[in-house]
XYZ file of C-alpha atoms in Angstrom:
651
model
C 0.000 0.000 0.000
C 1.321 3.384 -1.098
C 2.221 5.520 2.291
C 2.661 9.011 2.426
C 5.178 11.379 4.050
C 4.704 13.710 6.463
C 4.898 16.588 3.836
C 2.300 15.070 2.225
C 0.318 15.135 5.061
C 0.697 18.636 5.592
C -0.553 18.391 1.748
C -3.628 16.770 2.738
C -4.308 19.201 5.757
C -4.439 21.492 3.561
C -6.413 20.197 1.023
C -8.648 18.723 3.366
C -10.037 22.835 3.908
C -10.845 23.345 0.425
C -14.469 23.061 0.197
C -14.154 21.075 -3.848
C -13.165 17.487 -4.417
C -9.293 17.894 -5.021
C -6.665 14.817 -5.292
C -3.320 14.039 -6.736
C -2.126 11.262 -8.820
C 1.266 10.126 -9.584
C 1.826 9.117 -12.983
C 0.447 5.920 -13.648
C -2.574 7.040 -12.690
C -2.204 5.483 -8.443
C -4.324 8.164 -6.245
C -1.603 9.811 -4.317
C -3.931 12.087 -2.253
C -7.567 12.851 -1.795
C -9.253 15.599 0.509
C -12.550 14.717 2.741
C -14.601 16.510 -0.251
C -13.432 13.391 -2.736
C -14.049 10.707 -0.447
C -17.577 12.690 0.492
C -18.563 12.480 -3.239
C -17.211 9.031 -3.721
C -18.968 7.296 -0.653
C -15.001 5.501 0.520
C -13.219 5.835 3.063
C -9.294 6.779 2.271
C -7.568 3.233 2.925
C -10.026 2.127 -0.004
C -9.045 4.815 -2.575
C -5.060 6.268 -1.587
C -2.383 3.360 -3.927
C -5.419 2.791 -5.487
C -5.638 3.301 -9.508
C -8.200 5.940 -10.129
C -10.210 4.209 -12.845
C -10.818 1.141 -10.466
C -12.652 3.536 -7.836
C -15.116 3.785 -10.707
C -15.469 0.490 -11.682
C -13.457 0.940 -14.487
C -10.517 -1.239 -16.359
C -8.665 1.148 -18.325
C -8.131 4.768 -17.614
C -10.847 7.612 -18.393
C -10.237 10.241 -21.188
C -9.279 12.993 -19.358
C -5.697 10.440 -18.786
C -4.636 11.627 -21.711
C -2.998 14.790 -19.783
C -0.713 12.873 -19.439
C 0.523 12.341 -22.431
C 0.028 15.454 -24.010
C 1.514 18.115 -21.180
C -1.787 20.177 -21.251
C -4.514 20.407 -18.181
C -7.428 19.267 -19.589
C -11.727 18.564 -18.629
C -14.086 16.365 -19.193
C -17.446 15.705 -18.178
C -17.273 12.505 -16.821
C -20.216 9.525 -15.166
C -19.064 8.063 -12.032
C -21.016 5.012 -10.493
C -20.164 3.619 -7.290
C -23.310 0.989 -7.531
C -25.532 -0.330 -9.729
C -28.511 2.226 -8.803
C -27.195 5.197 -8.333
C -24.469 7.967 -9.964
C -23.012 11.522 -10.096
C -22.036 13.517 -13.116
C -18.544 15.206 -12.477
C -17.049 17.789 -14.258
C -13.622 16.758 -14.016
C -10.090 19.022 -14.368
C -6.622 17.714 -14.519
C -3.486 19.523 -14.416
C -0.074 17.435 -14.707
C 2.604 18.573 -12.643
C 6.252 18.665 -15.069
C 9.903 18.104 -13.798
C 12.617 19.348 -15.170
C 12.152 17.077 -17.958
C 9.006 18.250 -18.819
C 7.773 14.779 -18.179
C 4.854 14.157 -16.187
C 5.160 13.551 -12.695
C 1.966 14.087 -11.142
C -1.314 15.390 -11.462
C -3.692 17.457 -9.433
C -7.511 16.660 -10.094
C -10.164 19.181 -9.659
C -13.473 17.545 -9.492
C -17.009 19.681 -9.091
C -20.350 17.633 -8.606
C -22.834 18.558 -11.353
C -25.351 15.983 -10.669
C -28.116 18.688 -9.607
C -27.489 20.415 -12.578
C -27.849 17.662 -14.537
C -31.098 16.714 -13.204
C -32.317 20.174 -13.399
C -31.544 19.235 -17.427
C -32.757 15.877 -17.603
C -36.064 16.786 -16.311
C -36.569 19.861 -17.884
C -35.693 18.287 -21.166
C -38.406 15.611 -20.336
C -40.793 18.671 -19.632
C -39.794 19.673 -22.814
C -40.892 16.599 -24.789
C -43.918 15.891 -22.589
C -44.932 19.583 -23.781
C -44.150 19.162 -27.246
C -46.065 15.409 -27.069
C -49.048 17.800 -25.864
C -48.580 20.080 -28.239
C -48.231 18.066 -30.840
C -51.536 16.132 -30.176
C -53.166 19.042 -30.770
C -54.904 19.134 -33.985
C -54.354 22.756 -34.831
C -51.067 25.291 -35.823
C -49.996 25.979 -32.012
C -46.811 28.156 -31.926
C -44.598 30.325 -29.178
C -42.875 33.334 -30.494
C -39.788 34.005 -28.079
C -39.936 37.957 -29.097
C -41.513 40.747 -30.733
C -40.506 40.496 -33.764
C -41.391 37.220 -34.773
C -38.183 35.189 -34.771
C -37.563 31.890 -33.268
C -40.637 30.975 -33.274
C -41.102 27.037 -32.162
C -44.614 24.893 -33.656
C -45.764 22.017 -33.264
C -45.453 19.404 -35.727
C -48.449 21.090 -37.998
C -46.851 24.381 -37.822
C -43.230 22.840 -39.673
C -45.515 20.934 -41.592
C -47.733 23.719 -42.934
C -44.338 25.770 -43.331
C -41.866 23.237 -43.950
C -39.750 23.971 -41.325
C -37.535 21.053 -40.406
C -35.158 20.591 -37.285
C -32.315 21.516 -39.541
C -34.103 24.757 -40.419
C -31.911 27.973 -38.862
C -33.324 28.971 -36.159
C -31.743 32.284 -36.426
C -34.135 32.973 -39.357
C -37.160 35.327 -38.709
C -40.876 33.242 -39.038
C -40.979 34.903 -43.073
C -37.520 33.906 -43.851
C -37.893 30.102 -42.690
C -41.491 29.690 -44.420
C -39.927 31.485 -47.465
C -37.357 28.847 -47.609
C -39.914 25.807 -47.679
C -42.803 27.068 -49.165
C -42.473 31.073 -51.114
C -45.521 32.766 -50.009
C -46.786 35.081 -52.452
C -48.743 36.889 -49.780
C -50.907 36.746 -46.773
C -54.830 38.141 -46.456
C -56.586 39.374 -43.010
C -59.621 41.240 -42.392
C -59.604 42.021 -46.879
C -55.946 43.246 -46.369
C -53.650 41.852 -48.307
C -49.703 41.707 -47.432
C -46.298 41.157 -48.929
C -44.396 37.592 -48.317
C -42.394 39.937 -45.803
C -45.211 41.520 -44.034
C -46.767 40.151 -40.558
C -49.547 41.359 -39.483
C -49.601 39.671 -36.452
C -46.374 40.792 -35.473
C -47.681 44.759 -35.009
C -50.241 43.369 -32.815
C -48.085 41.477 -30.802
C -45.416 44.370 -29.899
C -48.688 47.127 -29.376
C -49.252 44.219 -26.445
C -52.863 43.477 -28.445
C -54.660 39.982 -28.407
C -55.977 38.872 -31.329
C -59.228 36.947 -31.204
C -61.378 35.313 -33.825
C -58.687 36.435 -36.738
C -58.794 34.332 -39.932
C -55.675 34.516 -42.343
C -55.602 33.232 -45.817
C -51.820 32.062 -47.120
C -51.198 32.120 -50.626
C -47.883 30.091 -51.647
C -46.223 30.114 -54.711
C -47.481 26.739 -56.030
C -50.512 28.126 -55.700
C -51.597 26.530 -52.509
C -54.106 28.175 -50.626
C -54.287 27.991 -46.715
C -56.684 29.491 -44.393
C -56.331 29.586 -41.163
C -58.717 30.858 -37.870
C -57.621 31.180 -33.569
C -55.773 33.539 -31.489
C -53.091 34.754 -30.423
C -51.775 36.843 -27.492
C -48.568 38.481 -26.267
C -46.124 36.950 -23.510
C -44.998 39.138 -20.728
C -41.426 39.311 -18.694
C -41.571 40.142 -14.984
C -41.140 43.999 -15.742
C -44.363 43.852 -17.654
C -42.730 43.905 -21.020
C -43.793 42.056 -23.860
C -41.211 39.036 -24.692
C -42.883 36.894 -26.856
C -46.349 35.655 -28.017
C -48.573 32.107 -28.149
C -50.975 31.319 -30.298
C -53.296 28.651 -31.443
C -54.626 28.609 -35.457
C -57.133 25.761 -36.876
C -56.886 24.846 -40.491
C -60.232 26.065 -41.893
C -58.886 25.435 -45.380
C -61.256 22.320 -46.622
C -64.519 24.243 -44.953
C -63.542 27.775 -46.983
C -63.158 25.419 -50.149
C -66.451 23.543 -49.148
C -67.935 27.094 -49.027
C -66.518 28.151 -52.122
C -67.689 25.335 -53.689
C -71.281 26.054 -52.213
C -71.229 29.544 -53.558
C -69.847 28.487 -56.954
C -73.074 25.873 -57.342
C -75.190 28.867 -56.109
C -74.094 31.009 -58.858
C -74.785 28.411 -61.308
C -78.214 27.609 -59.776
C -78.885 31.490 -59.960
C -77.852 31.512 -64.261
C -79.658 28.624 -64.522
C -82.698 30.122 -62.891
C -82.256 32.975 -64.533
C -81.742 31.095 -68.454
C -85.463 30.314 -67.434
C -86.939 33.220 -66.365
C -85.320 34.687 -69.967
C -86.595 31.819 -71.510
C -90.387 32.028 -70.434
C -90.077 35.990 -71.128
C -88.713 35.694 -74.454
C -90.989 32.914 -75.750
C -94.166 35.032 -74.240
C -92.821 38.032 -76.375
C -91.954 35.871 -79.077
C -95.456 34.293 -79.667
C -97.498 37.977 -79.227
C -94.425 39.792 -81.568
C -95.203 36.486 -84.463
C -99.137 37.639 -84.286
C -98.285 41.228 -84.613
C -95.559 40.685 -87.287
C -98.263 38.076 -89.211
C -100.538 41.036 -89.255
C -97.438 43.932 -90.736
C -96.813 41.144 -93.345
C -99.784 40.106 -94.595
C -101.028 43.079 -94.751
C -97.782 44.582 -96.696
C -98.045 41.866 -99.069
C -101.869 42.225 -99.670
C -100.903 45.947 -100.983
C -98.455 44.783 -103.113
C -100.126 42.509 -104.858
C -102.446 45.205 -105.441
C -100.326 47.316 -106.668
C -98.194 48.079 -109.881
C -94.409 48.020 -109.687
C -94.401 51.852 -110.473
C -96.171 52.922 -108.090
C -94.566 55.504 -105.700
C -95.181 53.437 -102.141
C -94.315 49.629 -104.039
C -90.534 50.288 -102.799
C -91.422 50.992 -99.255
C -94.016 48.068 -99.207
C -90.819 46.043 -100.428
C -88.695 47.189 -97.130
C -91.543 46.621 -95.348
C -92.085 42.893 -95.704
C -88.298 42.098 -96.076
C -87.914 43.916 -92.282
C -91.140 41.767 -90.880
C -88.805 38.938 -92.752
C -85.579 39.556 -90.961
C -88.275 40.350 -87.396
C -90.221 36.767 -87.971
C -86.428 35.118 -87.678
C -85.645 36.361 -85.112
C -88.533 35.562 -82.968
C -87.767 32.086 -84.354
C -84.610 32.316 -82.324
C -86.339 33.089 -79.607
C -88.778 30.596 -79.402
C -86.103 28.360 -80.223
C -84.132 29.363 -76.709
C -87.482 29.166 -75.649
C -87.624 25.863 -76.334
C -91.245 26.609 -77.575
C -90.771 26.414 -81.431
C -92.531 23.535 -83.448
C -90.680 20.191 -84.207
C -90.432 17.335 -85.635
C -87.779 14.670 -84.100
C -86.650 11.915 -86.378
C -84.536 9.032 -85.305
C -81.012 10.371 -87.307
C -77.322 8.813 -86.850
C -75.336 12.310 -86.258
C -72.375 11.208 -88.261
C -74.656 10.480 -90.955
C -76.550 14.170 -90.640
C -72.551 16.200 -90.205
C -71.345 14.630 -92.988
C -74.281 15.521 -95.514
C -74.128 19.225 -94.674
C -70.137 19.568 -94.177
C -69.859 21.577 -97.259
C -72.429 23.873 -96.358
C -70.468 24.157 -93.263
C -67.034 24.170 -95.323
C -68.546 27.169 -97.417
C -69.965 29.206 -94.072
C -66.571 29.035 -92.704
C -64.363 29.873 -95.641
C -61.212 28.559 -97.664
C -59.099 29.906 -95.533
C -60.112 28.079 -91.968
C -59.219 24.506 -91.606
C -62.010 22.260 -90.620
C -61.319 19.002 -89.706
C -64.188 16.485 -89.685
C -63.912 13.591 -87.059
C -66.496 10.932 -86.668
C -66.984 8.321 -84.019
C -66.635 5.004 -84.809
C -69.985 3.464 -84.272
C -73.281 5.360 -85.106
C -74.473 7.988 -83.198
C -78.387 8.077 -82.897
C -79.915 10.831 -81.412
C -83.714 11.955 -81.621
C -83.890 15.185 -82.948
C -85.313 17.508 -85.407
C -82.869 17.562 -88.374
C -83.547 21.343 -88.941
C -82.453 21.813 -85.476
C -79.223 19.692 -85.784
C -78.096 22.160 -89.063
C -79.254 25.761 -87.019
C -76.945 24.285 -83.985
C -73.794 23.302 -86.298
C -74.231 26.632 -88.592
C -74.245 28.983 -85.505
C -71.613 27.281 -83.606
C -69.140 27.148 -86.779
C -69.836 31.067 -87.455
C -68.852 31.719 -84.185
C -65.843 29.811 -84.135
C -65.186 31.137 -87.696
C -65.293 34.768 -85.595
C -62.958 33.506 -83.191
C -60.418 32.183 -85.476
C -60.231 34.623 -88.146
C -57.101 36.880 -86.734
C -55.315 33.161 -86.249
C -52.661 32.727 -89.351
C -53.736 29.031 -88.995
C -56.856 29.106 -87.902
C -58.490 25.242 -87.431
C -62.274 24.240 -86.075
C -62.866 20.239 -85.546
C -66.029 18.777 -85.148
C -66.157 15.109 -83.167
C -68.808 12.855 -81.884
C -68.532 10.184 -79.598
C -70.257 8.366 -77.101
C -69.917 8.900 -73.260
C -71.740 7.770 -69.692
C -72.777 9.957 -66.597
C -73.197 8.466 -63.306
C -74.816 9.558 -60.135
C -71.512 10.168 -58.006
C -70.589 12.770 -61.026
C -73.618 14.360 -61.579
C -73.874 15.180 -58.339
C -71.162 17.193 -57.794
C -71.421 18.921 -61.868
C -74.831 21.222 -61.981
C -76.686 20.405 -65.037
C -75.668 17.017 -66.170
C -77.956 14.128 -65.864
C -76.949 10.606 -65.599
C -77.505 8.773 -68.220
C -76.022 7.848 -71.501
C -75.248 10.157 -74.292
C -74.279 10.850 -77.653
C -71.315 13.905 -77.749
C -70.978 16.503 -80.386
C -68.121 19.109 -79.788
C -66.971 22.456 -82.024
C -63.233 23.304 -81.082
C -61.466 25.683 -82.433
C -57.901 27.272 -81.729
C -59.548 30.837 -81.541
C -59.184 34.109 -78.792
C -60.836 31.947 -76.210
C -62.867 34.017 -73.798
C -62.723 35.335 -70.397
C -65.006 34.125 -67.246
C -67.397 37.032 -67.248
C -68.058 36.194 -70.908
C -68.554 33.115 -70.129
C -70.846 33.118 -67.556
C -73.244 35.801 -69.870
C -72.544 33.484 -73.179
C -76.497 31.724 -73.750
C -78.070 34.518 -72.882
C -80.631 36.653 -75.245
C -79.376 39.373 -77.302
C -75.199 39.233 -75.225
C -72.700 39.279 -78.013
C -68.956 40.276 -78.407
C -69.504 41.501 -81.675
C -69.244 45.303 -83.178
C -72.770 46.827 -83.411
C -74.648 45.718 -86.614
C -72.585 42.656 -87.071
C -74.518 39.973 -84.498
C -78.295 39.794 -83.360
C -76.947 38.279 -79.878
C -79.628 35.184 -80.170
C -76.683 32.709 -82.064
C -75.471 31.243 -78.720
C -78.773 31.397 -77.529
C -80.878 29.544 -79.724
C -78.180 26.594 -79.695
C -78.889 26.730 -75.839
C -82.754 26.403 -76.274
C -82.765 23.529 -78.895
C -80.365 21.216 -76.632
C -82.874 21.994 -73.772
C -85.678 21.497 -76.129
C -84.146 17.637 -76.874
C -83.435 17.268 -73.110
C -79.835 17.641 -73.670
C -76.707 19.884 -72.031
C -74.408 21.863 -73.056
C -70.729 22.662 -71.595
C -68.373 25.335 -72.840
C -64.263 24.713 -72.067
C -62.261 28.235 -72.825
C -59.184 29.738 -72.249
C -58.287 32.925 -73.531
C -55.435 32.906 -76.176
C -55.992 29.327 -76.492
C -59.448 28.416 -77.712
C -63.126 27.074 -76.969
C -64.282 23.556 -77.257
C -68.428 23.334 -77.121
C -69.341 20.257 -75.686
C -72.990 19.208 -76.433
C -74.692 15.853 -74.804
C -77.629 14.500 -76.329
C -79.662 11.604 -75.356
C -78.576 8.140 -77.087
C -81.422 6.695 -79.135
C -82.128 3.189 -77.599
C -84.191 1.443 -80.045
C -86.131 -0.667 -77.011
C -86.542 2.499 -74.927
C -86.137 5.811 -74.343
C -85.182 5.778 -70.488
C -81.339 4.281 -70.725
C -80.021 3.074 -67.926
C -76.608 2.957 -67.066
C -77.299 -0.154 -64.772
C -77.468 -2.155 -67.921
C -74.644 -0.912 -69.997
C -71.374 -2.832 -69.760
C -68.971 -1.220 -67.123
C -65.514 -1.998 -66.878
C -63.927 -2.941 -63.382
C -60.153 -3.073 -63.856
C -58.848 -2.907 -60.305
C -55.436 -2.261 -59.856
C -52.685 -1.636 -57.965
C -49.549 0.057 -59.220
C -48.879 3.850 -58.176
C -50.333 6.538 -59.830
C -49.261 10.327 -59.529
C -52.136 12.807 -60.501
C -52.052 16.508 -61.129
C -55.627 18.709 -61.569
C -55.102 22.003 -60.657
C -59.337 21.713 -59.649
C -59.166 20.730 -56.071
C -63.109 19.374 -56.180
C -61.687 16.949 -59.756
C -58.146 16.238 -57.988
C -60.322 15.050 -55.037
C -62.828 12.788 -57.275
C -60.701 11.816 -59.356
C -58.564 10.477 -56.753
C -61.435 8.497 -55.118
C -61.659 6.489 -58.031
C -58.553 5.140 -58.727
C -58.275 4.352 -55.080
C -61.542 2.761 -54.792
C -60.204 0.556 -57.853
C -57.197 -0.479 -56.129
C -54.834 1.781 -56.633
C -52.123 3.946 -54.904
C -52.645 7.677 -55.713
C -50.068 10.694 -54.829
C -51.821 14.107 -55.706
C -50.574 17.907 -56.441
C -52.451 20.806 -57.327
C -50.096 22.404 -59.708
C -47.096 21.103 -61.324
C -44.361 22.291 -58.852
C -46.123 20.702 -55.911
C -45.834 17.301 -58.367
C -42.056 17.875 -58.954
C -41.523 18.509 -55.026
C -43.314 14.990 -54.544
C -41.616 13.350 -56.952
C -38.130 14.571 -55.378
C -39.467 13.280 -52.061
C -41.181 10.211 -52.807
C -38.383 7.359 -52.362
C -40.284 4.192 -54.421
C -41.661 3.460 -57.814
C -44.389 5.730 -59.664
C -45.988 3.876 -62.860
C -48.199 6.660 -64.465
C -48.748 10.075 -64.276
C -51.766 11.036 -64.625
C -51.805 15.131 -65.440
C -54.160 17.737 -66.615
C -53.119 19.565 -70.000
C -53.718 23.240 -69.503
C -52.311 24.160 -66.124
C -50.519 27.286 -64.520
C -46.776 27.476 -63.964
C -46.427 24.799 -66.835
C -48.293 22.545 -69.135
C -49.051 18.913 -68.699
C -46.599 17.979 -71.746
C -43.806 19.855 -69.904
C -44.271 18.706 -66.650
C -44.232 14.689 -67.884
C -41.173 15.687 -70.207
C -39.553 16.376 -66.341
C -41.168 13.917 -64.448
C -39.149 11.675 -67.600
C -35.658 12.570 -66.153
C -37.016 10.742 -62.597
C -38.674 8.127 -63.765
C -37.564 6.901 -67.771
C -40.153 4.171 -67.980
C -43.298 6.072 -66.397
C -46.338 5.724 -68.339
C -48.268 8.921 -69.334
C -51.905 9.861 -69.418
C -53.218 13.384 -70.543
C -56.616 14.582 -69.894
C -58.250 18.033 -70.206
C -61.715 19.780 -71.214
C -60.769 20.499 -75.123
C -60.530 17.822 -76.975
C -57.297 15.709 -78.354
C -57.533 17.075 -81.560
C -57.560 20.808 -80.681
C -54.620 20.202 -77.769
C -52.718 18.474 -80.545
C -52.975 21.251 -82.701
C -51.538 23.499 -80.404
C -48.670 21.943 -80.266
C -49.110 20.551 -76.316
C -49.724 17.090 -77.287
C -48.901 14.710 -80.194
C -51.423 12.732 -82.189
C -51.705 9.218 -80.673
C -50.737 9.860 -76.745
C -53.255 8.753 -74.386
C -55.794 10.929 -74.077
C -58.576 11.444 -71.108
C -61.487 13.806 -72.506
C -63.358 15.656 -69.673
C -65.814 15.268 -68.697
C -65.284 11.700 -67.974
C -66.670 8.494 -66.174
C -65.342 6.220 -63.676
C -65.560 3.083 -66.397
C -63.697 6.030 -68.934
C -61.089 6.637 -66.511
C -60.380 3.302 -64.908
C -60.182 1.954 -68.634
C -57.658 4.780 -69.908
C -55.394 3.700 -67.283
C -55.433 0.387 -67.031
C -54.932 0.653 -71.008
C -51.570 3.434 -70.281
C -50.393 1.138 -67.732
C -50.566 -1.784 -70.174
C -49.258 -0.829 -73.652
């Protein structure tokens, strides 16, 4: 056993009054001398630590870090775990100091040890506060977040906060609130109480510093992929013990899918209200229609009783002339009326529509001119409808003049005509005003013209609206085409864009030669189930979200976006196979040709499908899609949809 001299214990004395654990160690690591504070901390009495090697008071084999003193000629510290039984232990924070001879070699070393263990306790539990708060806090369904000063930096959220934001753990948390949510997701800018600010503005923040709550604020976020966000709670400033405002809390709900639900109910209340108001116009005009025919009956007759009566010479013959060709021109247009009346006489006949377009094309090739493309394309199988045939030529004529209007600044200007066949089911009708389930024959006028804006379009069937200059359009074109597909218990569906084009889509009923009430119970559906994974783009949220529903309810695995840099971001982030994408032509930011040309350099072997309101033809024309891709015309069905992809997925 290592004994000490009587200069040593002079050593100890005085070590033994120094309130901190203090020893000394010779070398090769054997405890030389340790005050009453070390042997306090330790639990040991000094005959079972003095010749003892330090590491074995410890329960270790090998010597600790902070040995390496030793070797090195530097003091060093280290934050060290001591156990002295299986239960219990200290943390130390641990100096040592080697003592040099002349040599400079190592010849002791003085340890300074300081018990931490409350402080570390004081840490260990408030870090478990910590994560029991953030647990809470993150249960909470809603954007909970503490701002740790006026100005809106460092502010912590809960996990739907980062999510909303994109803020991850890595994120600086140097960075103000705008700069972090710039960084994930650009805001464009942010809307409360009808004001609008810049990505760099915070409203909030003003009211925070002024020491103001806010209650019952809603805030609308508008990113640059064209995500929209609203958001409704409170908020309310922190205070430090001088009264001062630190910080602020808050609590925000997501109120995003009720303001779109709202939307969406205001949107179908809007086209209740023009439908309503298509037949008020409707009754009006065919009442003033009917009386005007009597009174215009009575002008012509009577004109052309006079001049039959009278010789050509005679002075008033001429104005007699003007006045029968005027009651002419008046009786037409009371025709249109009552046609958009839907009061007009007819005659239906049973008539295949290919049959009926292509015996009056060159009347339509002549109304439209040379130098206008028109391109004829048929459906495969015949197309019965019931239907007056006079009706089916007024509806062509005034649709081609008007795309003949639109086109005729274009240096290649093109209109296509197309039938086909398609199905409406309940699910869709439902959520699409004005179509009825059912099965029906399709007739659509495209052409690559101006295009037209919403406020046109909402105006477009009604009596006497036109574009036109004064004197060249009665306003009663678009109109009677509206009132004749009523008439035959059709619809009618207009797709425009302006600088692109318009695509007319009109549905009449399929003949059914055993009966007039089809129903779609009896028609052959197609149930292709899948299961492969299928990225789809729609930049309609109420489509993405139905559309969606049906591929999963057939089995497959659907990842959505709303525009086409949400569908890159996914694609980035997603870390396992995508088979088709699945993407709406006309979109913001890109077009749907674009965006699969990129999602290409991810995926090589992806299959594509395109879909969009105009027809293939017309989109292939422009120059967004080639002839032959795989094509989804909307409006479609579930048996349309689950059969394009299944057919992309296999060929």
């Amino acid at each position: 056993m290592y004994k000490i001299d009587d200069k040593e214990k002079i050593d100890v004395e005085i070590l033994n009054a120094i309130s901190d654990p203090i020893g000394v160690l010779d070398n090769d690591y054997t405890v030389i001398l340790y005050n009453k504070a070390v042997f306090q901390m330790l639990g040991k009495q000094p005959h079972e630590a003095i010749g003892k090697k330090c590491y074995q008071l410890v329960g270790r084999d090998k010597p600790c870090e902070i040995c390496a003193v030793r070797k090195s000629y530097k003091s060093g510290e280290i934050e060290q775990v001591i156990r002295y039984d299986k239960e219990l232990g200290i943390w130390i924070d641990l100096r040592a100091y080697p003592i040099l001879d002349n040599n400079n070699r190592v010849v002791r070393v003085i340890e300074h040890f300081r018990d931490i263990t409350n402080i570390k306790q004081t840490e260990l539990m408030l870090r478990e506060r910590t994560e029991e708060l953030k647990t809470v806090l993150d249960a909470i369904p809603a954007f909970v977040f503490i701002g740790l000063d006026t100005e809106c930096k460092n502010i912590t959220g809960n996990r739907y906060v980062n999510e909303l934001f994109g803020i991850t753990p890595e994120t600086n948390v140097s960075q103000t609130a705008v700069e972090k949510k710039q960084k994930a997701f650009p805001i464009k800018h942010l809307k409360a109480d009808g004001t609008e600010y810049g990505a760099d503005e915070l409203p909030m923040q003003k009211s925070i510093a002024l020491a103001q709550e806010i209650r019952g604020q809603e805030f609308s976020y508008l990113f640059s992929d064209e995500r929209q966000v609203y958001v409704f709670g409170n908020a309310a400033p922190l205070f430090d013990d001088k009264g001062q405002v630190r910080g602020s809390v808050g609590a925000f709900w997501d109120i995003t899918e009720r303001k779109m639900i709202e939307q969406e109910k205001e949107e179908l209340q809007k086209q209740l209200l023009q439908s309503q108001k298509m037949e008020s116009v409707g009754r009006l005009a065919g009442g003033i229609a009917h009386d005007f025919n009597n009174m215009l009956g009575v002008i012509l007759g009577y004109a052309e009783l006079s001049l039959s009566t009278l010789d050509t010479e005679h002075p008033v013959y001429n104005n007699l002339q003007e006045i029968r060709k005027a009651a002419e021109r008046s009786a037409n247009l009371t025709k249109q009326l009552l046609a958009f009346a839907r009061k007009q006489t007819i005659k239906p006949e049973v008539l295949d529509l290919n049959q009926v377009i292509s015996g009056i094309y060159n009347m339509l090739r002549r109304i439209i001119g040379e130098d206008i493309e028109l391109e004829w394309l048929p459906s495969e199988t015949p197309a019965f409808v019931e239907v007056d045939p006079s009706q089916i030529d007024q509806v062509l004529a005034n649709l081609c003049v008007n795309s003949r209007d639109a086109v005729k600044d274009k240096n290649k200007g093109k209109i296509t005509i197309e039938t086909g066949r398609t199905i409406f089911e309940k699910e869709y009708c439902a959520s699409h005003l004005g179509f009825v389930e059912g099965e029906f024959v399709l007739l659509a006028i495209s052409d690559n013209g101006c295009g037209m804006d919403k406020e046109t379009l909402s105006k477009l069937f009604e009596p006497f609206f036109t574009t036109k200059e004064t004197g060249k359009g009665t306003g009663l074109g678009l109109a009677t085409v509206y009132g004749i597909i009523k008439q035959n218990n059709g619809f009618i569906n207009v797709y425009s864009e302006k600088g692109i084009g318009t695509t007319f889509k009109i549905y009449l009923p399929k003949y059914n030669h055993k009966t007039q009430q089809v129903s779609i119970n009896n028609l052959d559906k197609i149930h292709i189930k899948g299961h492969e994974i299928i990225l789809l783009v729609e930049d309609e949220p109420v489509l993405l979200e139905m559309t969606r529903n049906m591929l999963e309810l057939n089995g497959y695995n659907v990842l959505t976006a709303e525009t086409a840099g949400e569908a890159l971001n996914k694609i980035r982030e997603y870390l396992g196979e995508i088979h088709l994408i699945i993407t709406d032509v006309v979109m913001p930011e890109m077009n749907g040709r674009e965006l699969a040309n990129q999602v290409l350099n991810f995926y090589p072997q992806i299959k594509r499908l395109f879909m969009s309101g105009y027809t293939a033809n017309v989109i292939a024309h422009h120059g967004v899609l080639e002839k032959g891709v795989n094509f989804l015309q909307k409006p479609f069905t579930i048996n349309e949809l689950i059969s394009k992809v299944r057919y992309a997925l296999d060929n």
